[in-house]
Coordinates of C-alpha atoms in Angstrom, one line a residue:
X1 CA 291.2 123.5 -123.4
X2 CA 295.1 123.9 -123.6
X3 CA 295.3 121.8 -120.2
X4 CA 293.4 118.9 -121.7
X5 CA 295.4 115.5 -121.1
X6 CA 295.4 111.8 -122.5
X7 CA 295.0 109.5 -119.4
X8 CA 295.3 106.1 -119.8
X9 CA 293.7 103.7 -117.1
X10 CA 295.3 100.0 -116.6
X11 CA 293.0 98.3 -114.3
X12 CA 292.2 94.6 -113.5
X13 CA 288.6 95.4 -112.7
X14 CA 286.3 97.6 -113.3
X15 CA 282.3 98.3 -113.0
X16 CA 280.6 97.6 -114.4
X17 CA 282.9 94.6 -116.7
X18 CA 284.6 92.9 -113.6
X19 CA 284.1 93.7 -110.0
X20 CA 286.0 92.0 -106.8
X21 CA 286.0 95.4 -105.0
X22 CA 286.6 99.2 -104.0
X23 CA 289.2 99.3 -107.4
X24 CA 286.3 98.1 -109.8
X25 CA 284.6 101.4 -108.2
X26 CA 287.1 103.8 -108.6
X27 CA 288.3 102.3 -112.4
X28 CA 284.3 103.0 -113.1
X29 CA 284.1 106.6 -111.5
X30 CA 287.2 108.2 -111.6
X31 CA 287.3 108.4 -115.6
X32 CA 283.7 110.1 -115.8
X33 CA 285.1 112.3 -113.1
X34 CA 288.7 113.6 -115.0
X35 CA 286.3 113.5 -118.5
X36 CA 284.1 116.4 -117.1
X37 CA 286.5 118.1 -116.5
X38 CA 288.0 118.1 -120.0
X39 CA 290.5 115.6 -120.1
X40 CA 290.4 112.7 -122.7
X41 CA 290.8 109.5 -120.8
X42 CA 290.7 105.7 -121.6
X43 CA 290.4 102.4 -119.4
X44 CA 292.2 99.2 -120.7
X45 CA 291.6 95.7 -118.4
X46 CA 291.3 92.5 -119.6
X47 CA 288.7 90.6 -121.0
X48 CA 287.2 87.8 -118.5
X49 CA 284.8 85.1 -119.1
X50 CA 282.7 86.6 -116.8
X51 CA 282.9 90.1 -118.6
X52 CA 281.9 88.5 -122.3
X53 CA 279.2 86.5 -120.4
X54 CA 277.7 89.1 -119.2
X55 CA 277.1 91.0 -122.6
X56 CA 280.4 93.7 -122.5
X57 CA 283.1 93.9 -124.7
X58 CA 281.1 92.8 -128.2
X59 CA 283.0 94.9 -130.6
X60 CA 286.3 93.1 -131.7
X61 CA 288.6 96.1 -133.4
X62 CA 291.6 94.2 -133.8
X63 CA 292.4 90.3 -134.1
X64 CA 296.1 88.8 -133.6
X65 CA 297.9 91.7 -131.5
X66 CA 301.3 90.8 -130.8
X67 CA 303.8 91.7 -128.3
X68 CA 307.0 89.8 -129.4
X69 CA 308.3 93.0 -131.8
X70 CA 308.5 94.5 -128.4
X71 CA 309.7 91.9 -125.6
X72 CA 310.8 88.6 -127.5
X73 CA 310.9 85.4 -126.6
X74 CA 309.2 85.5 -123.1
X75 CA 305.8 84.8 -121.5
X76 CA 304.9 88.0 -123.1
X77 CA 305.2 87.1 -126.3
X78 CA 301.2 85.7 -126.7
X79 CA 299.1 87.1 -129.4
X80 CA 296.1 89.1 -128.3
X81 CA 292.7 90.3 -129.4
X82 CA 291.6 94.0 -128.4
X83 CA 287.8 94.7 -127.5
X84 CA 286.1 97.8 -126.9
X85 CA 283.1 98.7 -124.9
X86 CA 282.4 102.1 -123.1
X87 CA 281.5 103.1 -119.6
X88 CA 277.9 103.3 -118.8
X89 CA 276.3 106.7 -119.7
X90 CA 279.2 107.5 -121.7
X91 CA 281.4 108.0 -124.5
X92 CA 284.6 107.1 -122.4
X93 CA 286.0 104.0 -124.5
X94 CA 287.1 100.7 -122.5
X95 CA 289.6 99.0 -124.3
X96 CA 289.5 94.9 -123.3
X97 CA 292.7 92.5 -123.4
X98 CA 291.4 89.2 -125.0
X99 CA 294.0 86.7 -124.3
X100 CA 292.0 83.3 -123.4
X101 CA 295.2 81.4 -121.7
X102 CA 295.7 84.1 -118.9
X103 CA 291.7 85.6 -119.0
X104 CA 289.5 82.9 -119.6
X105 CA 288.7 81.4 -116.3
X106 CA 286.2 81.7 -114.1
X107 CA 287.6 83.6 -111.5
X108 CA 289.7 86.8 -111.5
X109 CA 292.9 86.3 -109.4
X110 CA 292.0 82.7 -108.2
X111 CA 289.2 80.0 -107.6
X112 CA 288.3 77.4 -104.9
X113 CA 291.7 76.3 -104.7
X114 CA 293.6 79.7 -104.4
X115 CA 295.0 82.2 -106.3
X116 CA 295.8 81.2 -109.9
X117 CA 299.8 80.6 -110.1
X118 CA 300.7 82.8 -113.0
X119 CA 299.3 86.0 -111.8
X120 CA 302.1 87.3 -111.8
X121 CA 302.7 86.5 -115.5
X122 CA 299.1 87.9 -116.6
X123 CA 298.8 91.3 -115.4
X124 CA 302.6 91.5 -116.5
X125 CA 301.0 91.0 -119.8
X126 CA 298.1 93.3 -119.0
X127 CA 300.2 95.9 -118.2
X128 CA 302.4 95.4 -121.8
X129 CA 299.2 94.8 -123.8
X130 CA 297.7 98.1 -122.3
X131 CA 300.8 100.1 -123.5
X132 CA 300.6 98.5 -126.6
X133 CA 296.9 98.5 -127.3
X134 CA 296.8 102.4 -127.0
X135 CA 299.5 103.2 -129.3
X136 CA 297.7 100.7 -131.5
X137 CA 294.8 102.8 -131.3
X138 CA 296.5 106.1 -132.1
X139 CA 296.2 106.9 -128.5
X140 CA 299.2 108.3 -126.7
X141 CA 298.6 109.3 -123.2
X142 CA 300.4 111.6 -121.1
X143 CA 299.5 110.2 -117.9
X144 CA 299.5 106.5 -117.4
X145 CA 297.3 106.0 -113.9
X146 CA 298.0 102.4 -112.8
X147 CA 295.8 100.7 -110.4
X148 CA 297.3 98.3 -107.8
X149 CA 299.9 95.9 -108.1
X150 CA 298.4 94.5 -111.3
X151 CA 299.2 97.3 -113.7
X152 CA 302.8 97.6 -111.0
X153 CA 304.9 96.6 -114.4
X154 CA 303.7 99.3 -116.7
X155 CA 305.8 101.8 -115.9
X156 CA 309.0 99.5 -116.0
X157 CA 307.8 98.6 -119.6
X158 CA 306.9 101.6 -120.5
X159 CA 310.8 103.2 -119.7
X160 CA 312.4 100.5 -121.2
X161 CA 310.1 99.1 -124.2
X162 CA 308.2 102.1 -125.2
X163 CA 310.7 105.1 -124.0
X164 CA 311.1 106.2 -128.0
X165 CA 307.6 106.6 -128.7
X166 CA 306.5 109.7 -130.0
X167 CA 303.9 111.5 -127.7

């Protein structure tokens, strides 16, 4: 199909590996949706507690990711693991962000006390451990398809840290 595009999905949620609402639904649907119609798509979120208690995310493909080649000596700079899984019923791969200081907790965004304070700081890393996940992977999308205010700095890093990668 000479139409065919690489979409790349950069979620904080989505079902069935995290759900707080309606965006887990869409991250989980919309993909199987764009696939039949013959487009080549992957999802990359991160990789709770919750989502490695509850069985997902098993297969480790790479150990000790780092971002500081790309955006040094900032918050950003933390080492990361990259898991895989795939949706449900499918061969669409979901690529999950293991980074336990921002991901391991119990809650999403927040617990009994609030929202966590350094939200800002973790889906800021999502969104620069997504970018650099998939080009890890060989994968180099031509549609980036970010979801909410969480995945809001990808396209900022992706002008000004990955603007000279070959597509």
């Amino acid at each position: 199909m000479a139409d065919t595009l690489k979409i790349l999905f950069v979620a904080s949620e989505c079902v069935p590996f995290a759900k707080t609402g309606g965006l887990a639904d869409v991250t989980g649907s919309l993909p199987k949706a764009l696939v039949a119609l013959g487009h080549d798509v992957r999802v990359v979120m991160p990789f709770y507690r919750g989502t490695g208690a509850a069985g997902f995310g098993k297969t480790v493909l790479k150990t000790g990711l780092s971002l500081s080649k790309r955006v040094p000596a900032t918050a950003l700079e933390r080492d990361f693991d990259l898991r895989q899984d795939f949706l449900p019923g499918t061969r669409i791969p979901v690529y999950l962000i293991e980074q336990r200081h921002y991901f391991d907790r119990e809650g999403l965004y927040g617990d009994q006390f609030g929202d966590f304070g350094d939200n800002l700081d973790r889906f800021a890393f999502l969104s620069h451990a997504a970018l650099a996940s998939a080009l890890d992977q060989g994968f180099h999308p031509d549609v980036v398809h970010c979801h909410d205010w969480h995945s809001g700095m990808l396209p900022v890093f992706l002008r000004t840290h990955y603007g000279e990668e070959p597509a």
